[in-house]
Amino acid sequence: MHIIITGGNQGIGFYLTEHLLELGNHVTVLDVEITELLKLKEKYPAQLLPVICDVRNKDGIQEAVRMSVTNYGDIDIAIHNACLCTFGPMKDTDCTVYEEVFHVNYFGALRLAKAVVPYMEKAGKGKVIFTSSGVGIMGFPDISPYASSKGAIESLAKCLNLEYMDKGIRFQLIHPPLTRTRSAAPLPVPRDFMADPKAVGYGLADRINKDSFYICHSVGQQLQTALCYLFPVKMGRSMSALLKRKQNMT
């Protein structure tokens, strides 16, 4: 398969890329940093195309997608994994921070979709997958810019899935758990409360062809995500209370 991923130089995206390559796929990764990807390319010179690209730049995304198609042909899957996560209470967070988070998380997803869908329409097939988060469903304290952008991504995927259902194009969501990544490092959460990024990335790669609307790396995470959809407010309160208990124990 030919897969395009935004945000794959570190964390979940890197391990997702690594395992997709191990499984024999051709992968193009768009990121503002590609140092780790260049090391990975030494092992998979013909399968991996790392491209320096900022998802806030529409022209840059379109050019990177064009390069990917030139190298690997029809796009089977496009995954928006690039993200910006900030922490702090709303009263201390300027509106410009919300705007910047949305430019990366929400509009980055939209720009990728706009870049790949014309190729997928021509081929009559393809999948576009946005990386979401449980906090976008249930909410969480001191993370409202990020959570709001993920809530918007949830709606975008649902709308576009309906718009393109008759054209052979599927829109889906990835739902990883809270993971030990660079973006999550400032969060005051004990390390044992976070998942291993390699386990999450590899699990997602193994399940990337699932037909369900949301994709998780494990059965346990699939169940937790289902509970978030069924009981968003209760789950938000429960997870917030659990975090406070964990913090008090450390």
mmCIF file with all atom_site columns, N, CA, C and O in Angstrom, residues 158-207:
data_model
loop_
_atom_site.group_PDB
_atom_site.id
_atom_site.type_symbol
_atom_site.label_atom_id
_atom_site.label_alt_id
_atom_site.label_comp_id
_atom_site.label_asym_id
_atom_site.label_entity_id
_atom_site.label_seq_id
_atom_site.pdbx_PDB_ins_code
_atom_site.Cartn_x
_atom_site.Cartn_y
_atom_site.Cartn_z
_atom_site.occupancy
_atom_site.B_iso_or_equiv
_atom_site.pdbx_formal_charge
_atom_site.auth_seq_id
_atom_site.auth_comp_id
_atom_site.auth_asym_id
_atom_site.auth_atom_id
_atom_site.pdbx_PDB_model_num
ATOM 1   N N  . LYS A 1 158 ? -16.744 12.843 10.461 1.00 0.00 ? 158 LYS A N  1
ATOM 2   C CA . LYS A 1 158 ? -18.106 12.339 10.279 1.00 0.00 ? 158 LYS A CA 1
ATOM 3   C C  . LYS A 1 158 ? -18.763 12.976 9.057  1.00 0.00 ? 158 LYS A C  1
ATOM 4   O O  . LYS A 1 158 ? -19.427 12.294 8.259  1.00 0.00 ? 158 LYS A O  1
ATOM 5   N N  . CYS A 1 159 ? -18.598 14.293 8.918  1.00 0.00 ? 159 CYS A N  1
ATOM 6   C CA . CYS A 1 159 ? -19.193 14.994 7.777  1.00 0.00 ? 159 CYS A CA 1
ATOM 7   C C  . CYS A 1 159 ? -18.603 14.512 6.453  1.00 0.00 ? 159 CYS A C  1
ATOM 8   O O  . CYS A 1 159 ? -19.345 14.220 5.501  1.00 0.00 ? 159 CYS A O  1
ATOM 9   N N  . LEU A 1 160 ? -17.272 14.451 6.380  1.00 0.00 ? 160 LEU A N  1
ATOM 10  C CA . LEU A 1 160 ? -16.626 14.061 5.123  1.00 0.00 ? 160 LEU A CA 1
ATOM 11  C C  . LEU A 1 160 ? -16.867 12.600 4.788  1.00 0.00 ? 160 LEU A C  1
ATOM 12  O O  . LEU A 1 160 ? -16.941 12.232 3.610  1.00 0.00 ? 160 LEU A O  1
ATOM 13  N N  . ASN A 1 161 ? -17.021 11.763 5.806  1.00 0.00 ? 161 ASN A N  1
ATOM 14  C CA . ASN A 1 161 ? -17.334 10.357 5.546  1.00 0.00 ? 161 ASN A CA 1
ATOM 15  C C  . ASN A 1 161 ? -18.678 10.233 4.839  1.00 0.00 ? 161 ASN A C  1
ATOM 16  O O  . ASN A 1 161 ? -18.849 9.400  3.938  1.00 0.00 ? 161 ASN A O  1
ATOM 17  N N  . LEU A 1 162 ? -19.631 11.068 5.224  1.00 0.00 ? 162 LEU A N  1
ATOM 18  C CA . LEU A 1 162 ? -20.944 11.063 4.574  1.00 0.00 ? 162 LEU A CA 1
ATOM 19  C C  . LEU A 1 162 ? -20.865 11.664 3.170  1.00 0.00 ? 162 LEU A C  1
ATOM 20  O O  . LEU A 1 162 ? -21.514 11.175 2.239  1.00 0.00 ? 162 LEU A O  1
ATOM 21  N N  . GLU A 1 163 ? -20.067 12.720 3.018  1.00 0.00 ? 163 GLU A N  1
ATOM 22  C CA . GLU A 1 163 ? -19.950 13.380 1.713  1.00 0.00 ? 163 GLU A CA 1
ATOM 23  C C  . GLU A 1 163 ? -19.344 12.472 0.647  1.00 0.00 ? 163 GLU A C  1
ATOM 24  O O  . GLU A 1 163 ? -19.710 12.534 -0.528 1.00 0.00 ? 163 GLU A O  1
ATOM 25  N N  . TYR A 1 164 ? -18.386 11.622 1.061  1.00 0.00 ? 164 TYR A N  1
ATOM 26  C CA . TYR A 1 164 ? -17.624 10.831 0.087  1.00 0.00 ? 164 TYR A CA 1
ATOM 27  C C  . TYR A 1 164 ? -17.945 9.346  0.113  1.00 0.00 ? 164 TYR A C  1
ATOM 28  O O  . TYR A 1 164 ? -17.278 8.555  -0.553 1.00 0.00 ? 164 TYR A O  1
ATOM 29  N N  . MET A 1 165 ? -18.997 8.956  0.838  1.00 0.00 ? 165 MET A N  1
ATOM 30  C CA . MET A 1 165 ? -19.300 7.528  0.974  1.00 0.00 ? 165 MET A CA 1
ATOM 31  C C  . MET A 1 165 ? -19.659 6.870  -0.357 1.00 0.00 ? 165 MET A C  1
ATOM 32  O O  . MET A 1 165 ? -19.459 5.674  -0.535 1.00 0.00 ? 165 MET A O  1
ATOM 33  N N  . ASP A 1 166 ? -20.176 7.647  -1.306 1.00 0.00 ? 166 ASP A N  1
ATOM 34  C CA . ASP A 1 166 ? -20.550 7.084  -2.603 1.00 0.00 ? 166 ASP A CA 1
ATOM 35  C C  . ASP A 1 166 ? -19.423 7.186  -3.642 1.00 0.00 ? 166 ASP A C  1
ATOM 36  O O  . ASP A 1 166 ? -19.626 6.844  -4.807 1.00 0.00 ? 166 ASP A O  1
ATOM 37  N N  . LYS A 1 167 ? -18.250 7.671  -3.202 1.00 0.00 ? 167 LYS A N  1
ATOM 38  C CA . LYS A 1 167 ? -17.130 7.842  -4.129 1.00 0.00 ? 167 LYS A CA 1
ATOM 39  C C  . LYS A 1 167 ? -15.964 6.909  -3.817 1.00 0.00 ? 167 LYS A C  1
ATOM 40  O O  . LYS A 1 167 ? -14.862 7.084  -4.344 1.00 0.00 ? 167 LYS A O  1
ATOM 41  N N  . GLY A 1 168 ? -16.212 5.939  -2.946 1.00 0.00 ? 168 GLY A N  1
ATOM 42  C CA . GLY A 1 168 ? -15.171 4.965  -2.619 1.00 0.00 ? 168 GLY A CA 1
ATOM 43  C C  . GLY A 1 168 ? -14.128 5.461  -1.636 1.00 0.00 ? 168 GLY A C  1
ATOM 44  O O  . GLY A 1 168 ? -13.089 4.825  -1.464 1.00 0.00 ? 168 GLY A O  1
ATOM 45  N N  . ILE A 1 169 ? -14.396 6.600  -0.977 1.00 0.00 ? 169 ILE A N  1
ATOM 46  C CA . ILE A 1 169 ? -13.434 7.185  -0.041 1.00 0.00 ? 169 ILE A CA 1
ATOM 47  C C  . ILE A 1 169 ? -14.011 7.146  1.372  1.00 0.00 ? 169 ILE A C  1
ATOM 48  O O  . ILE A 1 169 ? -15.126 7.609  1.600  1.00 0.00 ? 169 ILE A O  1
ATOM 49  N N  . ARG A 1 170 ? -13.236 6.580  2.295  1.00 0.00 ? 170 ARG A N  1
ATOM 50  C CA . ARG A 1 170 ? -13.655 6.483  3.692  1.00 0.00 ? 170 ARG A CA 1
ATOM 51  C C  . ARG A 1 170 ? -12.890 7.485  4.548  1.00 0.00 ? 170 ARG A C  1
ATOM 52  O O  . ARG A 1 170 ? -11.706 7.717  4.323  1.00 0.00 ? 170 ARG A O  1
ATOM 53  N N  . PHE A 1 171 ? -13.571 8.054  5.517  1.00 0.00 ? 171 PHE A N  1
ATOM 54  C CA . PHE A 1 171 ? -12.917 8.882  6.529  1.00 0.00 ? 171 PHE A CA 1
ATOM 55  C C  . PHE A 1 171 ? -13.057 8.177  7.865  1.00 0.00 ? 171 PHE A C  1
ATOM 56  O O  . PHE A 1 171 ? -14.140 7.715  8.221  1.00 0.00 ? 171 PHE A O  1
ATOM 57  N N  . GLN A 1 172 ? -11.947 8.096  8.611  1.00 0.00 ? 172 GLN A N  1
ATOM 58  C CA . GLN A 1 172 ? -11.933 7.394  9.889  1.00 0.00 ? 172 GLN A CA 1
ATOM 59  C C  . GLN A 1 172 ? -11.118 8.182  10.912 1.00 0.00 ? 172 GLN A C  1
ATOM 60  O O  . GLN A 1 172 ? -10.472 9.189  10.576 1.00 0.00 ? 172 GLN A O  1
ATOM 61  N N  . LEU A 1 173 ? -11.146 7.703  12.150 1.00 0.00 ? 173 LEU A N  1
ATOM 62  C CA . LEU A 1 173 ? -10.406 8.333  13.234 1.00 0.00 ? 173 LEU A CA 1
ATOM 63  C C  . LEU A 1 173 ? -9.504  7.325  13.925 1.00 0.00 ? 173 LEU A C  1
ATOM 64  O O  . LEU A 1 173 ? -9.893  6.173  14.131 1.00 0.00 ? 173 LEU A O  1
ATOM 65  N N  . ILE A 1 174 ? -8.307  7.746  14.279 1.00 0.00 ? 174 ILE A N  1
ATOM 66  C CA . ILE A 1 174 ? -7.432  6.984  15.158 1.00 0.00 ? 174 ILE A CA 1
ATOM 67  C C  . ILE A 1 174 ? -7.640  7.514  16.578 1.00 0.00 ? 174 ILE A C  1
ATOM 68  O O  . ILE A 1 174 ? -7.663  8.731  16.796 1.00 0.00 ? 174 ILE A O  1
ATOM 69  N N  . HIS A 1 175 ? -7.777  6.606  17.533 1.00 0.00 ? 175 HIS A N  1
ATOM 70  C CA . HIS A 1 175 ? -7.940  7.008  18.930 1.00 0.00 ? 175 HIS A CA 1
ATOM 71  C C  . HIS A 1 175 ? -6.850  6.371  19.787 1.00 0.00 ? 175 HIS A C  1
ATOM 72  O O  . HIS A 1 175 ? -7.057  5.311  20.374 1.00 0.00 ? 175 HIS A O  1
ATOM 73  N N  . PRO A 1 176 ? -5.675  7.006  19.886 1.00 0.00 ? 176 PRO A N  1
ATOM 74  C CA . PRO A 1 176 ? -4.637  6.470  20.770 1.00 0.00 ? 176 PRO A CA 1
ATOM 75  C C  . PRO A 1 176 ? -4.940  6.831  22.223 1.00 0.00 ? 176 PRO A C  1
ATOM 76  O O  . PRO A 1 176 ? -5.665  7.797  22.492 1.00 0.00 ? 176 PRO A O  1
ATOM 77  N N  . PRO A 1 177 ? -4.364  6.103  23.176 1.00 0.00 ? 177 PRO A N  1
ATOM 78  C CA . PRO A 1 177 ? -4.508  6.473  24.575 1.00 0.00 ? 177 PRO A CA 1
ATOM 79  C C  . PRO A 1 177 ? -3.516  7.577  24.928 1.00 0.00 ? 177 PRO A C  1
ATOM 80  O O  . PRO A 1 177 ? -2.723  8.001  24.087 1.00 0.00 ? 177 PRO A O  1
ATOM 81  N N  . LEU A 1 178 ? -3.566  8.052  26.161 1.00 0.00 ? 178 LEU A N  1
ATOM 82  C CA . LEU A 1 178 ? -2.547  8.973  26.647 1.00 0.00 ? 178 LEU A CA 1
ATOM 83  C C  . LEU A 1 178 ? -1.211  8.241  26.609 1.00 0.00 ? 178 LEU A C  1
ATOM 84  O O  . LEU A 1 178 ? -1.057  7.180  27.217 1.00 0.00 ? 178 LEU A O  1
ATOM 85  N N  . THR A 1 179 ? -0.248  8.798  25.870 1.00 0.00 ? 179 THR A N  1
ATOM 86  C CA . THR A 1 179 ? 0.986   8.080  25.552 1.00 0.00 ? 179 THR A CA 1
ATOM 87  C C  . THR A 1 179 ? 2.209   8.897  25.961 1.00 0.00 ? 179 THR A C  1
ATOM 88  O O  . THR A 1 179 ? 2.173   10.130 25.949 1.00 0.00 ? 179 THR A O  1
ATOM 89  N N  . ARG A 1 180 ? 3.293   8.206  26.295 1.00 0.00 ? 180 ARG A N  1
ATOM 90  C CA . ARG A 1 180 ? 4.529   8.881  26.694 1.00 0.00 ? 180 ARG A CA 1
ATOM 91  C C  . ARG A 1 180 ? 5.226   9.459  25.466 1.00 0.00 ? 180 ARG A C  1
ATOM 92  O O  . ARG A 1 180 ? 6.125   8.842  24.881 1.00 0.00 ? 180 ARG A O  1
ATOM 93  N N  . THR A 1 181 ? 4.796   10.645 25.056 1.00 0.00 ? 181 THR A N  1
ATOM 94  C CA . THR A 1 181 ? 5.374   11.325 23.906 1.00 0.00 ? 181 THR A CA 1
ATOM 95  C C  . THR A 1 181 ? 5.885   12.697 24.324 1.00 0.00 ? 181 THR A C  1
ATOM 96  O O  . THR A 1 181 ? 5.587   13.184 25.419 1.00 0.00 ? 181 THR A O  1
ATOM 97  N N  . ARG A 1 182 ? 6.627   13.334 23.444 1.00 0.00 ? 182 ARG A N  1
ATOM 98  C CA . ARG A 1 182 ? 7.173   14.660 23.731 1.00 0.00 ? 182 ARG A CA 1
ATOM 99  C C  . ARG A 1 182 ? 6.061   15.684 23.952 1.00 0.00 ? 182 ARG A C  1
ATOM 100 O O  . ARG A 1 182 ? 6.153   16.540 24.830 1.00 0.00 ? 182 ARG A O  1
ATOM 101 N N  . SER A 1 183 ? 4.992   15.585 23.163 1.00 0.00 ? 183 SER A N  1
ATOM 102 C CA . SER A 1 183 ? 3.900   16.551 23.296 1.00 0.00 ? 183 SER A CA 1
ATOM 103 C C  . SER A 1 183 ? 3.145   16.396 24.613 1.00 0.00 ? 183 SER A C  1
ATOM 104 O O  . SER A 1 183 ? 2.588   17.359 25.139 1.00 0.00 ? 183 SER A O  1
ATOM 105 N N  . ALA A 1 184 ? 3.144   15.168 25.161 1.00 0.00 ? 184 ALA A N  1
ATOM 106 C CA . ALA A 1 184 ? 2.418   14.927 26.417 1.00 0.00 ? 184 ALA A CA 1
ATOM 107 C C  . ALA A 1 184 ? 3.298   15.105 27.642 1.00 0.00 ? 184 ALA A C  1
ATOM 108 O O  . ALA A 1 184 ? 2.794   15.060 28.772 1.00 0.00 ? 184 ALA A O  1
ATOM 109 N N  . ALA A 1 185 ? 4.591   15.312 27.454 1.00 0.00 ? 185 ALA A N  1
ATOM 110 C CA . ALA A 1 185 ? 5.531   15.378 28.575 1.00 0.00 ? 185 ALA A CA 1
ATOM 111 C C  . ALA A 1 185 ? 5.178   16.429 29.633 1.00 0.00 ? 185 ALA A C  1
ATOM 112 O O  . ALA A 1 185 ? 5.329   16.172 30.829 1.00 0.00 ? 185 ALA A O  1
ATOM 113 N N  . PRO A 1 186 ? 4.694   17.632 29.238 1.00 0.00 ? 186 PRO A N  1
ATOM 114 C CA . PRO A 1 186 ? 4.387   18.633 30.270 1.00 0.00 ? 186 PRO A CA 1
ATOM 115 C C  . PRO A 1 186 ? 3.163   18.300 31.115 1.00 0.00 ? 186 PRO A C  1
ATOM 116 O O  . PRO A 1 186 ? 2.940   18.929 32.152 1.00 0.00 ? 186 PRO A O  1
ATOM 117 N N  . LEU A 1 187 ? 2.362   17.341 30.684 1.00 0.00 ? 187 LEU A N  1
ATOM 118 C CA . LEU A 1 187 ? 1.152   16.993 31.425 1.00 0.00 ? 187 LEU A CA 1
ATOM 119 C C  . LEU A 1 187 ? 1.531   16.368 32.768 1.00 0.00 ? 187 LEU A C  1
ATOM 120 O O  . LEU A 1 187 ? 2.334   15.432 32.810 1.00 0.00 ? 187 LEU A O  1
ATOM 121 N N  . PRO A 1 188 ? 0.974   16.870 33.877 1.00 0.00 ? 188 PRO A N  1
ATOM 122 C CA . PRO A 1 188 ? 1.340   16.348 35.201 1.00 0.00 ? 188 PRO A CA 1
ATOM 123 C C  . PRO A 1 188 ? 0.691   15.003 35.497 1.00 0.00 ? 188 PRO A C  1
ATOM 124 O O  . PRO A 1 188 ? -0.151  14.866 36.373 1.00 0.00 ? 188 PRO A O  1
ATOM 125 N N  . VAL A 1 189 ? 1.099   13.995 34.717 1.00 0.00 ? 189 VAL A N  1
ATOM 126 C CA . VAL A 1 189 ? 0.529   12.656 34.834 1.00 0.00 ? 189 VAL A CA 1
ATOM 127 C C  . VAL A 1 189 ? 1.660   11.667 35.099 1.00 0.00 ? 189 VAL A C  1
ATOM 128 O O  . VAL A 1 189 ? 2.694   11.712 34.420 1.00 0.00 ? 189 VAL A O  1
ATOM 129 N N  . PRO A 1 190 ? 1.521   10.766 36.073 1.00 0.00 ? 190 PRO A N  1
ATOM 130 C CA . PRO A 1 190 ? 2.557   9.751  36.318 1.00 0.00 ? 190 PRO A CA 1
ATOM 131 C C  . PRO A 1 190 ? 2.837   8.925  35.068 1.00 0.00 ? 190 PRO A C  1
ATOM 132 O O  . PRO A 1 190 ? 1.921   8.633  34.290 1.00 0.00 ? 190 PRO A O  1
ATOM 133 N N  . ARG A 1 191 ? 4.097   8.537  34.861 1.00 0.00 ? 191 ARG A N  1
ATOM 134 C CA . ARG A 1 191 ? 4.485   7.802  33.655 1.00 0.00 ? 191 ARG A CA 1
ATOM 135 C C  . ARG A 1 191 ? 3.740   6.480  33.514 1.00 0.00 ? 191 ARG A C  1
ATOM 136 O O  . ARG A 1 191 ? 3.445   6.057  32.399 1.00 0.00 ? 191 ARG A O  1
ATOM 137 N N  . ASP A 1 192 ? 3.423   5.848  34.655 1.00 0.00 ? 192 ASP A N  1
ATOM 138 C CA . ASP A 1 192 ? 2.723   4.569  34.557 1.00 0.00 ? 192 ASP A CA 1
ATOM 139 C C  . ASP A 1 192 ? 1.262   4.729  34.146 1.00 0.00 ? 192 ASP A C  1
ATOM 140 O O  . ASP A 1 192 ? 0.562   3.749  33.909 1.00 0.00 ? 192 ASP A O  1
ATOM 141 N N  . PHE A 1 193 ? 0.822   5.983  34.038 1.00 0.00 ? 193 PHE A N  1
ATOM 142 C CA . PHE A 1 193 ? -0.538  6.277  33.589 1.00 0.00 ? 193 PHE A CA 1
ATOM 143 C C  . PHE A 1 193 ? -0.579  6.416  32.067 1.00 0.00 ? 193 PHE A C  1
ATOM 144 O O  . PHE A 1 193 ? -1.640  6.530  31.480 1.00 0.00 ? 193 PHE A O  1
ATOM 145 N N  . MET A 1 194 ? 0.621   6.422  31.442 1.00 0.00 ? 194 MET A N  1
ATOM 146 C CA . MET A 1 194 ? 0.726   6.631  29.998 1.00 0.00 ? 194 MET A CA 1
ATOM 147 C C  . MET A 1 194 ? 1.144   5.346  29.297 1.00 0.00 ? 194 MET A C  1
ATOM 148 O O  . MET A 1 194 ? 1.876   4.535  29.852 1.00 0.00 ? 194 MET A O  1
ATOM 149 N N  . ALA A 1 195 ? 0.699   5.199  28.052 1.00 0.00 ? 195 ALA A N  1
ATOM 150 C CA . ALA A 1 195 ? 1.027   4.017  27.258 1.00 0.00 ? 195 ALA A CA 1
ATOM 151 C C  . ALA A 1 195 ? 2.383   4.180  26.580 1.00 0.00 ? 195 ALA A C  1
ATOM 152 O O  . ALA A 1 195 ? 2.887   5.293  26.393 1.00 0.00 ? 195 ALA A O  1
ATOM 153 N N  . ASP A 1 196 ? 2.981   3.073  26.201 1.00 0.00 ? 196 ASP A N  1
ATOM 154 C CA . ASP A 1 196 ? 4.254   3.060  25.493 1.00 0.00 ? 196 ASP A CA 1
ATOM 155 C C  . ASP A 1 196 ? 4.025   3.429  24.025 1.00 0.00 ? 196 ASP A C  1
ATOM 156 O O  . ASP A 1 196 ? 3.187   2.817  23.353 1.00 0.00 ? 196 ASP A O  1
ATOM 157 N N  . PRO A 1 197 ? 4.734   4.426  23.495 1.00 0.00 ? 197 PRO A N  1
ATOM 158 C CA . PRO A 1 197 ? 4.488   4.866  22.112 1.00 0.00 ? 197 PRO A CA 1
ATOM 159 C C  . PRO A 1 197 ? 4.728   3.792  21.059 1.00 0.00 ? 197 PRO A C  1
ATOM 160 O O  . PRO A 1 197 ? 4.039   3.757  20.044 1.00 0.00 ? 197 PRO A O  1
ATOM 161 N N  . LYS A 1 198 ? 5.710   2.916  21.306 1.00 0.00 ? 198 LYS A N  1
ATOM 162 C CA . LYS A 1 198 ? 5.975   1.857  20.334 1.00 0.00 ? 198 LYS A CA 1
ATOM 163 C C  . LYS A 1 198 ? 4.813   0.875  20.279 1.00 0.00 ? 198 LYS A C  1
ATOM 164 O O  . LYS A 1 198 ? 4.378   0.474  19.192 1.00 0.00 ? 198 LYS A O  1
ATOM 165 N N  . ALA A 1 199 ? 4.288   0.493  21.445 1.00 0.00 ? 199 ALA A N  1
ATOM 166 C CA . ALA A 1 199 ? 3.159   -0.429 21.476 1.00 0.00 ? 199 ALA A CA 1
ATOM 167 C C  . ALA A 1 199 ? 1.942   0.176  20.784 1.00 0.00 ? 199 ALA A C  1
ATOM 168 O O  . ALA A 1 199 ? 1.216   -0.508 20.052 1.00 0.00 ? 199 ALA A O  1
ATOM 169 N N  . VAL A 1 200 ? 1.732   1.459  20.998 1.00 0.00 ? 200 VAL A N  1
ATOM 170 C CA . VAL A 1 200 ? 0.585   2.135  20.374 1.00 0.00 ? 200 VAL A CA 1
ATOM 171 C C  . VAL A 1 200 ? 0.780   2.234  18.861 1.00 0.00 ? 200 VAL A C  1
ATOM 172 O O  . VAL A 1 200 ? -0.111  1.889  18.081 1.00 0.00 ? 200 VAL A O  1
ATOM 173 N N  . GLY A 1 201 ? 1.950   2.690  18.427 1.00 0.00 ? 201 GLY A N  1
ATOM 174 C CA . GLY A 1 201 ? 2.209   2.831  16.992 1.00 0.00 ? 201 GLY A CA 1
ATOM 175 C C  . GLY A 1 201 ? 2.140   1.515  16.252 1.00 0.00 ? 201 GLY A C  1
ATOM 176 O O  . GLY A 1 201 ? 1.533   1.421  15.176 1.00 0.00 ? 201 GLY A O  1
ATOM 177 N N  . TYR A 1 202 ? 2.744   0.481  16.817 1.00 0.00 ? 202 TYR A N  1
ATOM 178 C CA . TYR A 1 202 ? 2.720   -0.837 16.178 1.00 0.00 ? 202 TYR A CA 1
ATOM 179 C C  . TYR A 1 202 ? 1.299   -1.399 16.150 1.00 0.00 ? 202 TYR A C  1
ATOM 180 O O  . TYR A 1 202 ? 0.875   -1.997 15.151 1.00 0.00 ? 202 TYR A O  1
ATOM 181 N N  . GLY A 1 203 ? 0.561   -1.220 17.239 1.00 0.00 ? 203 GLY A N  1
ATOM 182 C CA . GLY A 1 203 ? -0.812  -1.713 17.279 1.00 0.00 ? 203 GLY A CA 1
ATOM 183 C C  . GLY A 1 203 ? -1.697  -1.039 16.253 1.00 0.00 ? 203 GLY A C  1
ATOM 184 O O  . GLY A 1 203 ? -2.524  -1.689 15.598 1.00 0.00 ? 203 GLY A O  1
ATOM 185 N N  . LEU A 1 204 ? -1.508  0.268  16.085 1.00 0.00 ? 204 LEU A N  1
ATOM 186 C CA . LEU A 1 204 ? -2.291  0.994  15.083 1.00 0.00 ? 204 LEU A CA 1
ATOM 187 C C  . LEU A 1 204 ? -1.931  0.533  13.670 1.00 0.00 ? 204 LEU A C  1
ATOM 188 O O  . LEU A 1 204 ? -2.814  0.401  12.808 1.00 0.00 ? 204 LEU A O  1
ATOM 189 N N  . ALA A 1 205 ? -0.642  0.305  13.411 1.00 0.00 ? 205 ALA A N  1
ATOM 190 C CA . ALA A 1 205 ? -0.232  -0.170 12.092 1.00 0.00 ? 205 ALA A CA 1
ATOM 191 C C  . ALA A 1 205 ? -0.869  -1.519 11.769 1.00 0.00 ? 205 ALA A C  1
ATOM 192 O O  . ALA A 1 205 ? -1.302  -1.768 10.633 1.00 0.00 ? 205 ALA A O  1
ATOM 193 N N  . ASP A 1 206 ? -0.956  -2.391 12.768 1.00 0.00 ? 206 ASP A N  1
ATOM 194 C CA . ASP A 1 206 ? -1.559  -3.711 12.564 1.00 0.00 ? 206 ASP A CA 1
ATOM 195 C C  . ASP A 1 206 ? -3.055  -3.626 12.279 1.00 0.00 ? 206 ASP A C  1
ATOM 196 O O  . ASP A 1 206 ? -3.616  -4.530 11.655 1.00 0.00 ? 206 ASP A O  1
ATOM 197 N N  . ARG A 1 207 ? -3.689  -2.531 12.728 1.00 0.00 ? 207 ARG A N  1
ATOM 198 C CA . ARG A 1 207 ? -5.144  -2.415 12.604 1.00 0.00 ? 207 ARG A CA 1
ATOM 199 C C  . ARG A 1 207 ? -5.577  -1.330 11.624 1.00 0.00 ? 207 ARG A C  1
ATOM 200 O O  . ARG A 1 207 ? -6.758  -0.991 11.550 1.00 0.00 ? 207 ARG A O  1
#
